[in-house]
Amino acid sequence: FTLSIYLSIYLSIYLSIYLSVCLSDSAGQFFSSGHTNNWAVLVCTSRFWFNYRHVANTLSVYRSVKRLGIPDSHIVLMLADDMACNHRNPKPATVFSHKNMELNVYGDDVEVDYRGYEVTVENFLRVLTGRLPPSTPRSKRLLSDDRSNILIYLTGHGGNGFLKFQDSEEISNVELADAFEQMWQKRRYNELLFIIDTCQGASMYERFYSPNLMALASSQVGEDSLSHQPDLAIGVHLMDRYTFYLLEFLEDIHPASKANMNDLFKVCPKSQCVSTPGHRTDLFLRDPGSVLITDFFGSVRKVEITTEAIDLTDPIKEVEERPANGDVHKEMHSYVDQLPVSEIIHQKPKQKDWHPPDGFILGLWTLILLVFFQTYGVKHLRHIF
Amino acid sequence: HYAAAQKQAEPAVLQPTPQPKDDFQEELVVRPLHSGDIYASFQFRTLWETDFMRGNKVSHYRLFPKSLGQVISKFSVRELHISFTQGYWRTMQWGQPYLPSPPGAELWVWFQDSVTDVDATWKELTNVLSGIFCASLNFIDSTNTVQPSASFKPLGIGNVTDHRFLRYATLPREIVCTENLTPWKKLLPCGSKAGLAVLLKSEKLFHSSFHSQAVHIRPVCQDWQCKTTSWELRQTLNVVFDLHNSGQGKREWSLFKMFSRTLTEACPLASSSKIYIDITDNPEQFELSPATSLLSQAMVLGDRRTFSVYDLTQQDTFGSVRSLNLLIRWKSTEGDMLRPLLHAERYVAGYGLQTGEIHTLMYNHHPYRSFPVLLLDSVPWYLRLYIHTLTVTSKGKDNKPSYIHYQPSKDRVRPHLLEMLVQLPPNSVTEVTVQFERALLKWTEYTPDPNHGFYVGSSVISSLVPSTVAMDTNSTRERPLFSSFFPCKEESSYFVRVYTEPLLVNLPTPDFSMPYNVICLTCTVVAVGYGSLYNLLTRSFQIEEPSPGLAKRIANVIRKMRGVPPL
């Protein structure tokens, strides 16, 4: 009898220790990533109808990121050209990623923040560093802080050390690395994941030097990133290979999934992608195996449970209603005449404000006066007048 | 101690503060067009008796969207009209629209007279609106904003019409797609979940010949006495579905065929939710199902039209299947369309990349009445107009306008503005021509695709067109929304606004690879020329004897052994 008591006490102590260790482990892991909010900056840099696949790339990442929880207010989506409502699109308001029109990545509630000619190198760098003019609306700003995890996805045409924007300008890898350093110094990110799907994409992350950056690229220097499959009805290639397999991988991820970055590095091996995807993790402080995919692609909110009680029953102060303005004689309003012909004909020309004379006129008059006084001299003025 | 704290506080009895009354109405007008296409016009109107202006900080929004309410109060806006259009309205085939709009984006705003710096407020307003509607309205700046002096009088109530507070801008290149429809739908009280807005599916709406969505905010009279004003927000969406693209060639239209959805209920927040089908043209040639006995007549666009009405707030409209799918079937295709009285066209004539000529044609199809039109033309600065070549001719003779306002452009600062009041003689074509010269832009000012061309915004023609029936001037009588947009002051004519096509003009485009070519060539020339000169000046030359052949070397070795000087 006493033996069983001893055994039960021993078991209970052992179990409690084991459970507390487990709980503290999971609690530790629960708060290990250190970020409180997620942002995403998704950029497609190519213009013209034959670059349909770059818009489809960006929209498929947008779709995954939105599905895993990042709201539109935290996504800055930049599309350099409009493919969905392009007149060449046989199915308007759609952008497909699979041939035979299986998956419409454009969706029904897309919000594009920068579109058309607004997608420039300057705007992209301003969004990253936060140096935007004061009248820029909130949806166009990256309002991240030092506890934000940011996902940056770029796609387009690129080369060794540069990425082409809209066929007219380029961003170099040095500029990009400097922009990330500015972000680090201004404490605009906690951790940053940079994915690029262009030809020779690995050259874009070669020059990074700021901490907490992880980068993935679709091809090494000297290799081209290839496109996946054309659709004969639409007439162009629909997606690039790397992003196609990335989308396939992300479709299996749900907000509670425990997949980590090592799985992401295995996406699209050389047999599927023809190019060799690369990645760079030396600037990242945590081990990639412990970084969850949803740390960057999803917006998993961490909830802290508290047992304190908060008093919400403060007396509600009544807003005293200001009496409606006391003038009893309100004049009768009326609609304005839309085309008052007689009034228009007799309209007096606007009084122009008087401006002081412009530079040229001022100079001319100064010259005339100088010559005048030189010729006649001041003392002879009284003879002239 | 918690209970004691509660007792000490005033008993929090909430007196119900009378909230300003707001009202929401929605309606859909379907008008079969003569060519077999079908025209659907949605109007959603929210009326709100509140005062944004007089220092009351409005913080409780119910039906009126908060984003627009904050815009009105922050920027002291008196009237705001913004529209996004894809496609061009073909007046000759489709008649007049209920609400006209030009291709691209158009924004015109009347500010309150308390605004001190109108231009700065305008710039901020365009930036804020570009964020709300996901459009590139931030490209509106002084180079495409004009201040009309006689057109675009306020559509709401008011008596101050100082045109210093009016700004008008248009972006003909602006693309309209789902990303503009999404925030527009979010402004509706029921969103896109109930009522008529469930029909707004982007895949069908953008697969059409014409799509236009607009937001109009203005102050209106509350009642017939018109002593108090309330704010009216109208959201309108006009769409024309093509017979062959969406209709598969059959003259049979239904809600499901047009929108791929059917209606199941009205918006619960709406006080009225109706569908009007225009059956004036051919009352015996249409078949409507499910049939309705409600008929209504309205005076719209100068004509008395008859409509079949479906009231969605009545449960029996939806029948036993609880869903409404209207079917309109043509029985025959006879009948002539009434020609619209006013119609306009515009095109560019000329050849080459240096000069050209803009022709604007205005057609008056009335057999015996003439009426005045106000033509507003805003041409960008890079088309330099020669105003001395401006001619206005009707029926071959010169037609002198009774009012001309011209503001010349300033390079890179403001565009040309030309406003003319022209009397159109009956049954005639009036042609306005002006020659221009194309400017060469600086190489950084070209768009990334300059060979596409540059757009010139549509001309606006505002006119009071004589009507065939007496128009209703009583502005507060209960009228369907589509007939009460433009205020009517006299019975014999109605106000109409016609937009012409935008123009696409090619400017002389440089070869953008030239800087690269020049750098390569210059560097090569410098390297070859300077390099050679440098070598000549800094290298010293030494004579070097060539090494002797094998036979001579052996002979030299033998001679050295013998002690004799070498060869």
PDB file of N, CA, C and O in Angstrom, chain B residues 301-351:
ATOM      1  N   LEU B 301     -34.097  62.611 -69.657  1.00  0.00           N
ATOM      2  CA  LEU B 301     -33.409  62.947 -70.901  1.00  0.00           C
ATOM      3  C   LEU B 301     -34.392  63.506 -71.929  1.00  0.00           C
ATOM      4  O   LEU B 301     -34.377  63.169 -73.100  1.00  0.00           O
ATOM      5  N   GLY B 302     -35.265  64.359 -71.440  1.00  0.00           N
ATOM      6  CA  GLY B 302     -36.161  65.072 -72.346  1.00  0.00           C
ATOM      7  C   GLY B 302     -37.263  64.226 -72.936  1.00  0.00           C
ATOM      8  O   GLY B 302     -37.862  64.608 -73.931  1.00  0.00           O
ATOM      9  N   ASP B 303     -37.524  63.099 -72.353  1.00  0.00           N
ATOM     10  CA  ASP B 303     -38.520  62.212 -72.956  1.00  0.00           C
ATOM     11  C   ASP B 303     -39.308  61.550 -71.840  1.00  0.00           C
ATOM     12  O   ASP B 303     -38.803  61.338 -70.742  1.00  0.00           O
ATOM     13  N   ARG B 304     -40.535  61.224 -72.150  1.00  0.00           N
ATOM     14  CA  ARG B 304     -41.336  60.514 -71.147  1.00  0.00           C
ATOM     15  C   ARG B 304     -41.152  59.030 -71.390  1.00  0.00           C
ATOM     16  O   ARG B 304     -41.517  58.511 -72.427  1.00  0.00           O
ATOM     17  N   ARG B 305     -40.584  58.330 -70.404  1.00  0.00           N
ATOM     18  CA  ARG B 305     -40.316  56.909 -70.592  1.00  0.00           C
ATOM     19  C   ARG B 305     -41.174  56.110 -69.637  1.00  0.00           C
ATOM     20  O   ARG B 305     -41.481  56.539 -68.538  1.00  0.00           O
ATOM     21  N   THR B 306     -41.503  54.913 -70.069  1.00  0.00           N
ATOM     22  CA  THR B 306     -42.305  54.008 -69.248  1.00  0.00           C
ATOM     23  C   THR B 306     -41.417  52.892 -68.743  1.00  0.00           C
ATOM     24  O   THR B 306     -40.609  52.346 -69.484  1.00  0.00           O
ATOM     25  N   PHE B 307     -41.601  52.580 -67.478  1.00  0.00           N
ATOM     26  CA  PHE B 307     -40.748  51.563 -66.879  1.00  0.00           C
ATOM     27  C   PHE B 307     -41.579  50.518 -66.176  1.00  0.00           C
ATOM     28  O   PHE B 307     -42.591  50.828 -65.548  1.00  0.00           O
ATOM     29  N   SER B 308     -41.142  49.302 -66.242  1.00  0.00           N
ATOM     30  CA  SER B 308     -41.703  48.254 -65.381  1.00  0.00           C
ATOM     31  C   SER B 308     -40.863  48.240 -64.120  1.00  0.00           C
ATOM     32  O   SER B 308     -39.648  48.269 -64.187  1.00  0.00           O
ATOM     33  N   VAL B 309     -41.554  48.180 -62.990  1.00  0.00           N
ATOM     34  CA  VAL B 309     -40.846  48.318 -61.723  1.00  0.00           C
ATOM     35  C   VAL B 309     -40.912  47.019 -60.937  1.00  0.00           C
ATOM     36  O   VAL B 309     -41.954  46.391 -60.846  1.00  0.00           O
ATOM     37  N   TYR B 310     -39.783  46.617 -60.385  1.00  0.00           N
ATOM     38  CA  TYR B 310     -39.743  45.482 -59.456  1.00  0.00           C
ATOM     39  C   TYR B 310     -39.281  46.018 -58.127  1.00  0.00           C
ATOM     40  O   TYR B 310     -38.199  46.592 -58.023  1.00  0.00           O
ATOM     41  N   ASP B 311     -40.121  45.860 -57.102  1.00  0.00           N
ATOM     42  CA  ASP B 311     -39.761  46.383 -55.798  1.00  0.00           C
ATOM     43  C   ASP B 311     -39.162  45.257 -54.965  1.00  0.00           C
ATOM     44  O   ASP B 311     -39.845  44.283 -54.633  1.00  0.00           O
ATOM     45  N   LEU B 312     -37.881  45.377 -54.644  1.00  0.00           N
ATOM     46  CA  LEU B 312     -37.216  44.280 -53.944  1.00  0.00           C
ATOM     47  C   LEU B 312     -37.527  44.248 -52.461  1.00  0.00           C
ATOM     48  O   LEU B 312     -37.187  43.283 -51.787  1.00  0.00           O
ATOM     49  N   THR B 313     -38.133  45.329 -51.943  1.00  0.00           N
ATOM     50  CA  THR B 313     -38.456  45.281 -50.525  1.00  0.00           C
ATOM     51  C   THR B 313     -39.723  44.462 -50.273  1.00  0.00           C
ATOM     52  O   THR B 313     -40.006  44.096 -49.149  1.00  0.00           O
ATOM     53  N   GLN B 314     -40.459  44.172 -51.331  1.00  0.00           N
ATOM     54  CA  GLN B 314     -41.628  43.293 -51.190  1.00  0.00           C
ATOM     55  C   GLN B 314     -41.170  41.860 -51.344  1.00  0.00           C
ATOM     56  O   GLN B 314     -40.460  41.530 -52.283  1.00  0.00           O
ATOM     57  N   GLN B 315     -41.600  41.029 -50.447  1.00  0.00           N
ATOM     58  CA  GLN B 315     -41.120  39.662 -50.476  1.00  0.00           C
ATOM     59  C   GLN B 315     -41.648  38.890 -51.673  1.00  0.00           C
ATOM     60  O   GLN B 315     -41.005  37.957 -52.159  1.00  0.00           O
ATOM     61  N   ASP B 316     -42.858  39.247 -52.183  1.00  0.00           N
ATOM     62  CA  ASP B 316     -43.421  38.423 -53.258  1.00  0.00           C
ATOM     63  C   ASP B 316     -42.758  38.695 -54.606  1.00  0.00           C
ATOM     64  O   ASP B 316     -43.032  38.011 -55.574  1.00  0.00           O
ATOM     65  N   THR B 317     -41.862  39.699 -54.669  1.00  0.00           N
ATOM     66  CA  THR B 317     -41.127  39.887 -55.927  1.00  0.00           C
ATOM     67  C   THR B 317     -40.246  38.688 -56.201  1.00  0.00           C
ATOM     68  O   THR B 317     -39.984  38.344 -57.349  1.00  0.00           O
ATOM     69  N   PHE B 318     -39.768  38.075 -55.136  1.00  0.00           N
ATOM     70  CA  PHE B 318     -38.826  36.977 -55.330  1.00  0.00           C
ATOM     71  C   PHE B 318     -39.515  35.663 -55.593  1.00  0.00           C
ATOM     72  O   PHE B 318     -38.869  34.692 -55.948  1.00  0.00           O
ATOM     73  N   GLY B 319     -40.817  35.634 -55.434  1.00  0.00           N
ATOM     74  CA  GLY B 319     -41.555  34.429 -55.799  1.00  0.00           C
ATOM     75  C   GLY B 319     -41.256  33.265 -54.878  1.00  0.00           C
ATOM     76  O   GLY B 319     -40.710  33.423 -53.783  1.00  0.00           O
ATOM     77  N   SER B 320     -41.625  32.096 -55.338  1.00  0.00           N
ATOM     78  CA  SER B 320     -41.482  30.926 -54.480  1.00  0.00           C
ATOM     79  C   SER B 320     -40.053  30.422 -54.445  1.00  0.00           C
ATOM     80  O   SER B 320     -39.664  29.726 -53.517  1.00  0.00           O
ATOM     81  N   VAL B 321     -39.251  30.733 -55.471  1.00  0.00           N
ATOM     82  CA  VAL B 321     -37.875  30.237 -55.479  1.00  0.00           C
ATOM     83  C   VAL B 321     -36.942  31.135 -54.698  1.00  0.00           C
ATOM     84  O   VAL B 321     -35.755  30.851 -54.585  1.00  0.00           O
ATOM     85  N   ARG B 322     -37.481  32.251 -54.146  1.00  0.00           N
ATOM     86  CA  ARG B 322     -36.706  33.173 -53.330  1.00  0.00           C
ATOM     87  C   ARG B 322     -35.530  33.779 -54.082  1.00  0.00           C
ATOM     88  O   ARG B 322     -34.560  34.207 -53.481  1.00  0.00           O
ATOM     89  N   SER B 323     -35.625  33.814 -55.374  1.00  0.00           N
ATOM     90  CA  SER B 323     -34.565  34.508 -56.084  1.00  0.00           C
ATOM     91  C   SER B 323     -35.159  35.113 -57.334  1.00  0.00           C
ATOM     92  O   SER B 323     -36.105  34.586 -57.909  1.00  0.00           O
ATOM     93  N   LEU B 324     -34.614  36.247 -57.713  1.00  0.00           N
ATOM     94  CA  LEU B 324     -35.166  36.996 -58.833  1.00  0.00           C
ATOM     95  C   LEU B 324     -34.177  36.964 -59.976  1.00  0.00           C
ATOM     96  O   LEU B 324     -33.057  37.430 -59.842  1.00  0.00           O
ATOM     97  N   ASN B 325     -34.582  36.380 -61.084  1.00  0.00           N
ATOM     98  CA  ASN B 325     -33.729  36.396 -62.261  1.00  0.00           C
ATOM     99  C   ASN B 325     -34.584  36.930 -63.405  1.00  0.00           C
ATOM    100  O   ASN B 325     -35.365  36.203 -63.993  1.00  0.00           O
ATOM    101  N   LEU B 326     -34.449  38.229 -63.665  1.00  0.00           N
ATOM    102  CA  LEU B 326     -35.261  38.851 -64.698  1.00  0.00           C
ATOM    103  C   LEU B 326     -34.841  38.380 -66.067  1.00  0.00           C
ATOM    104  O   LEU B 326     -33.657  38.292 -66.361  1.00  0.00           O
ATOM    105  N   LEU B 327     -35.811  38.121 -66.880  1.00  0.00           N
ATOM    106  CA  LEU B 327     -35.509  37.662 -68.236  1.00  0.00           C
ATOM    107  C   LEU B 327     -36.171  38.635 -69.197  1.00  0.00           C
ATOM    108  O   LEU B 327     -37.343  38.934 -69.074  1.00  0.00           O
ATOM    109  N   ILE B 328     -35.385  39.136 -70.137  1.00  0.00           N
ATOM    110  CA  ILE B 328     -35.914  40.069 -71.136  1.00  0.00           C
ATOM    111  C   ILE B 328     -35.680  39.444 -72.485  1.00  0.00           C
ATOM    112  O   ILE B 328     -34.555  39.178 -72.880  1.00  0.00           O
ATOM    113  N   ARG B 329     -36.762  39.199 -73.200  1.00  0.00           N
ATOM    114  CA  ARG B 329     -36.586  38.528 -74.484  1.00  0.00           C
ATOM    115  C   ARG B 329     -37.195  39.392 -75.569  1.00  0.00           C
ATOM    116  O   ARG B 329     -38.340  39.806 -75.469  1.00  0.00           O
ATOM    117  N   TRP B 330     -36.445  39.627 -76.614  1.00  0.00           N
ATOM    118  CA  TRP B 330     -36.960  40.365 -77.765  1.00  0.00           C
ATOM    119  C   TRP B 330     -37.843  39.445 -78.586  1.00  0.00           C
ATOM    120  O   TRP B 330     -37.548  38.276 -78.770  1.00  0.00           O
ATOM    121  N   LYS B 331     -38.885  40.005 -79.109  1.00  0.00           N
ATOM    122  CA  LYS B 331     -39.703  39.190 -80.011  1.00  0.00           C
ATOM    123  C   LYS B 331     -39.431  39.559 -81.447  1.00  0.00           C
ATOM    124  O   LYS B 331     -39.576  38.741 -82.339  1.00  0.00           O
ATOM    125  N   SER B 332     -39.072  40.809 -81.673  1.00  0.00           N
ATOM    126  CA  SER B 332     -38.748  41.189 -83.051  1.00  0.00           C
ATOM    127  C   SER B 332     -37.729  42.300 -82.987  1.00  0.00           C
ATOM    128  O   SER B 332     -37.504  42.890 -81.937  1.00  0.00           O
ATOM    129  N   THR B 333     -37.097  42.557 -84.087  1.00  0.00           N
ATOM    130  CA  THR B 333     -36.046  43.567 -84.063  1.00  0.00           C
ATOM    131  C   THR B 333     -36.388  44.772 -84.917  1.00  0.00           C
ATOM    132  O   THR B 333     -35.515  45.435 -85.443  1.00  0.00           O
ATOM    133  N   GLU B 334     -37.674  45.065 -85.069  1.00  0.00           N
ATOM    134  CA  GLU B 334     -37.997  46.253 -85.857  1.00  0.00           C
ATOM    135  C   GLU B 334     -37.906  47.493 -85.008  1.00  0.00           C
ATOM    136  O   GLU B 334     -37.725  47.442 -83.809  1.00  0.00           O
ATOM    137  N   GLY B 335     -38.105  48.551 -85.640  1.00  0.00           N
ATOM    138  CA  GLY B 335     -38.190  49.802 -84.888  1.00  0.00           C
ATOM    139  C   GLY B 335     -36.933  50.625 -85.059  1.00  0.00           C
ATOM    140  O   GLY B 335     -35.830  50.113 -85.173  1.00  0.00           O
ATOM    141  N   ASP B 336     -37.111  51.911 -85.092  1.00  0.00           N
ATOM    142  CA  ASP B 336     -35.990  52.843 -85.248  1.00  0.00           C
ATOM    143  C   ASP B 336     -35.657  53.458 -83.914  1.00  0.00           C
ATOM    144  O   ASP B 336     -36.528  53.716 -83.108  1.00  0.00           O
ATOM    145  N   MET B 337     -34.416  53.726 -83.726  1.00  0.00           N
ATOM    146  CA  MET B 337     -34.029  54.410 -82.503  1.00  0.00           C
ATOM    147  C   MET B 337     -34.182  55.904 -82.702  1.00  0.00           C
ATOM    148  O   MET B 337     -33.893  56.429 -83.774  1.00  0.00           O
ATOM    149  N   LEU B 338     -34.598  56.564 -81.655  1.00  0.00           N
ATOM    150  CA  LEU B 338     -34.684  58.016 -81.728  1.00  0.00           C
ATOM    151  C   LEU B 338     -33.268  58.570 -81.738  1.00  0.00           C
ATOM    152  O   LEU B 338     -32.472  58.249 -80.891  1.00  0.00           O
ATOM    153  N   ARG B 339     -32.974  59.424 -82.710  1.00  0.00           N
ATOM    154  CA  ARG B 339     -31.600  59.943 -82.770  1.00  0.00           C
ATOM    155  C   ARG B 339     -31.365  60.942 -81.669  1.00  0.00           C
ATOM    156  O   ARG B 339     -32.205  61.820 -81.448  1.00  0.00           O
ATOM    157  N   PRO B 340     -30.257  60.853 -80.991  1.00  0.00           N
ATOM    158  CA  PRO B 340     -29.991  61.857 -79.946  1.00  0.00           C
ATOM    159  C   PRO B 340     -29.783  63.229 -80.576  1.00  0.00           C
ATOM    160  O   PRO B 340     -29.240  63.339 -81.667  1.00  0.00           O
ATOM    161  N   LEU B 341     -30.241  64.267 -79.871  1.00  0.00           N
ATOM    162  CA  LEU B 341     -30.219  65.597 -80.467  1.00  0.00           C
ATOM    163  C   LEU B 341     -28.829  66.182 -80.526  1.00  0.00           C
ATOM    164  O   LEU B 341     -28.506  66.960 -81.410  1.00  0.00           O
ATOM    165  N   LEU B 342     -27.992  65.854 -79.552  1.00  0.00           N
ATOM    166  CA  LEU B 342     -26.660  66.443 -79.506  1.00  0.00           C
ATOM    167  C   LEU B 342     -25.638  65.324 -79.516  1.00  0.00           C
ATOM    168  O   LEU B 342     -25.770  64.338 -78.819  1.00  0.00           O
ATOM    169  N   HIS B 343     -24.626  65.529 -80.310  1.00  0.00           N
ATOM    170  CA  HIS B 343     -23.645  64.455 -80.504  1.00  0.00           C
ATOM    171  C   HIS B 343     -22.337  65.126 -80.893  1.00  0.00           C
ATOM    172  O   HIS B 343     -22.357  66.163 -81.546  1.00  0.00           O
ATOM    173  N   ALA B 344     -21.212  64.581 -80.488  1.00  0.00           N
ATOM    174  CA  ALA B 344     -19.943  65.261 -80.792  1.00  0.00           C
ATOM    175  C   ALA B 344     -18.871  64.248 -81.133  1.00  0.00           C
ATOM    176  O   ALA B 344     -18.891  63.113 -80.669  1.00  0.00           O
ATOM    177  N   GLU B 345     -17.926  64.681 -81.952  1.00  0.00           N
ATOM    178  CA  GLU B 345     -16.798  63.832 -82.322  1.00  0.00           C
ATOM    179  C   GLU B 345     -15.555  64.689 -82.317  1.00  0.00           C
ATOM    180  O   GLU B 345     -15.634  65.905 -82.474  1.00  0.00           O
ATOM    181  N   ARG B 346     -14.405  64.033 -82.204  1.00  0.00           N
ATOM    182  CA  ARG B 346     -13.175  64.833 -82.246  1.00  0.00           C
ATOM    183  C   ARG B 346     -12.087  63.962 -82.838  1.00  0.00           C
ATOM    184  O   ARG B 346     -12.027  62.761 -82.561  1.00  0.00           O
ATOM    185  N   TYR B 347     -11.237  64.544 -83.649  1.00  0.00           N
ATOM    186  CA  TYR B 347     -10.132  63.761 -84.193  1.00  0.00           C
ATOM    187  C   TYR B 347      -8.964  64.681 -84.505  1.00  0.00           C
ATOM    188  O   TYR B 347      -9.095  65.901 -84.555  1.00  0.00           O
ATOM    189  N   VAL B 348      -7.804  64.064 -84.719  1.00  0.00           N
ATOM    190  CA  VAL B 348      -6.601  64.819 -85.081  1.00  0.00           C
ATOM    191  C   VAL B 348      -6.348  64.618 -86.553  1.00  0.00           C
ATOM    192  O   VAL B 348      -6.375  63.497 -87.040  1.00  0.00           O
ATOM    193  N   ALA B 349      -6.109  65.708 -87.265  1.00  0.00           N
ATOM    194  CA  ALA B 349      -5.799  65.623 -88.688  1.00  0.00           C
ATOM    195  C   ALA B 349      -4.368  66.076 -88.885  1.00  0.00           C
ATOM    196  O   ALA B 349      -3.756  66.677 -88.010  1.00  0.00           O
ATOM    197  N   GLY B 350      -3.832  65.783 -90.042  1.00  0.00           N
ATOM    198  CA  GLY B 350      -2.480  66.220 -90.350  1.00  0.00           C
ATOM    199  C   GLY B 350      -1.565  65.025 -90.495  1.00  0.00           C
ATOM    200  O   GLY B 350      -1.948  63.880 -90.288  1.00  0.00           O
ATOM    201  N   TYR B 351      -0.340  65.298 -90.835  1.00  0.00           N
ATOM    202  CA  TYR B 351       0.627  64.214 -91.018  1.00  0.00           C
ATOM    203  C   TYR B 351       1.950  64.647 -90.426  1.00  0.00           C
ATOM    204  O   TYR B 351       2.187  65.830 -90.193  1.00  0.00           O
TER     205      TYR B 351
END
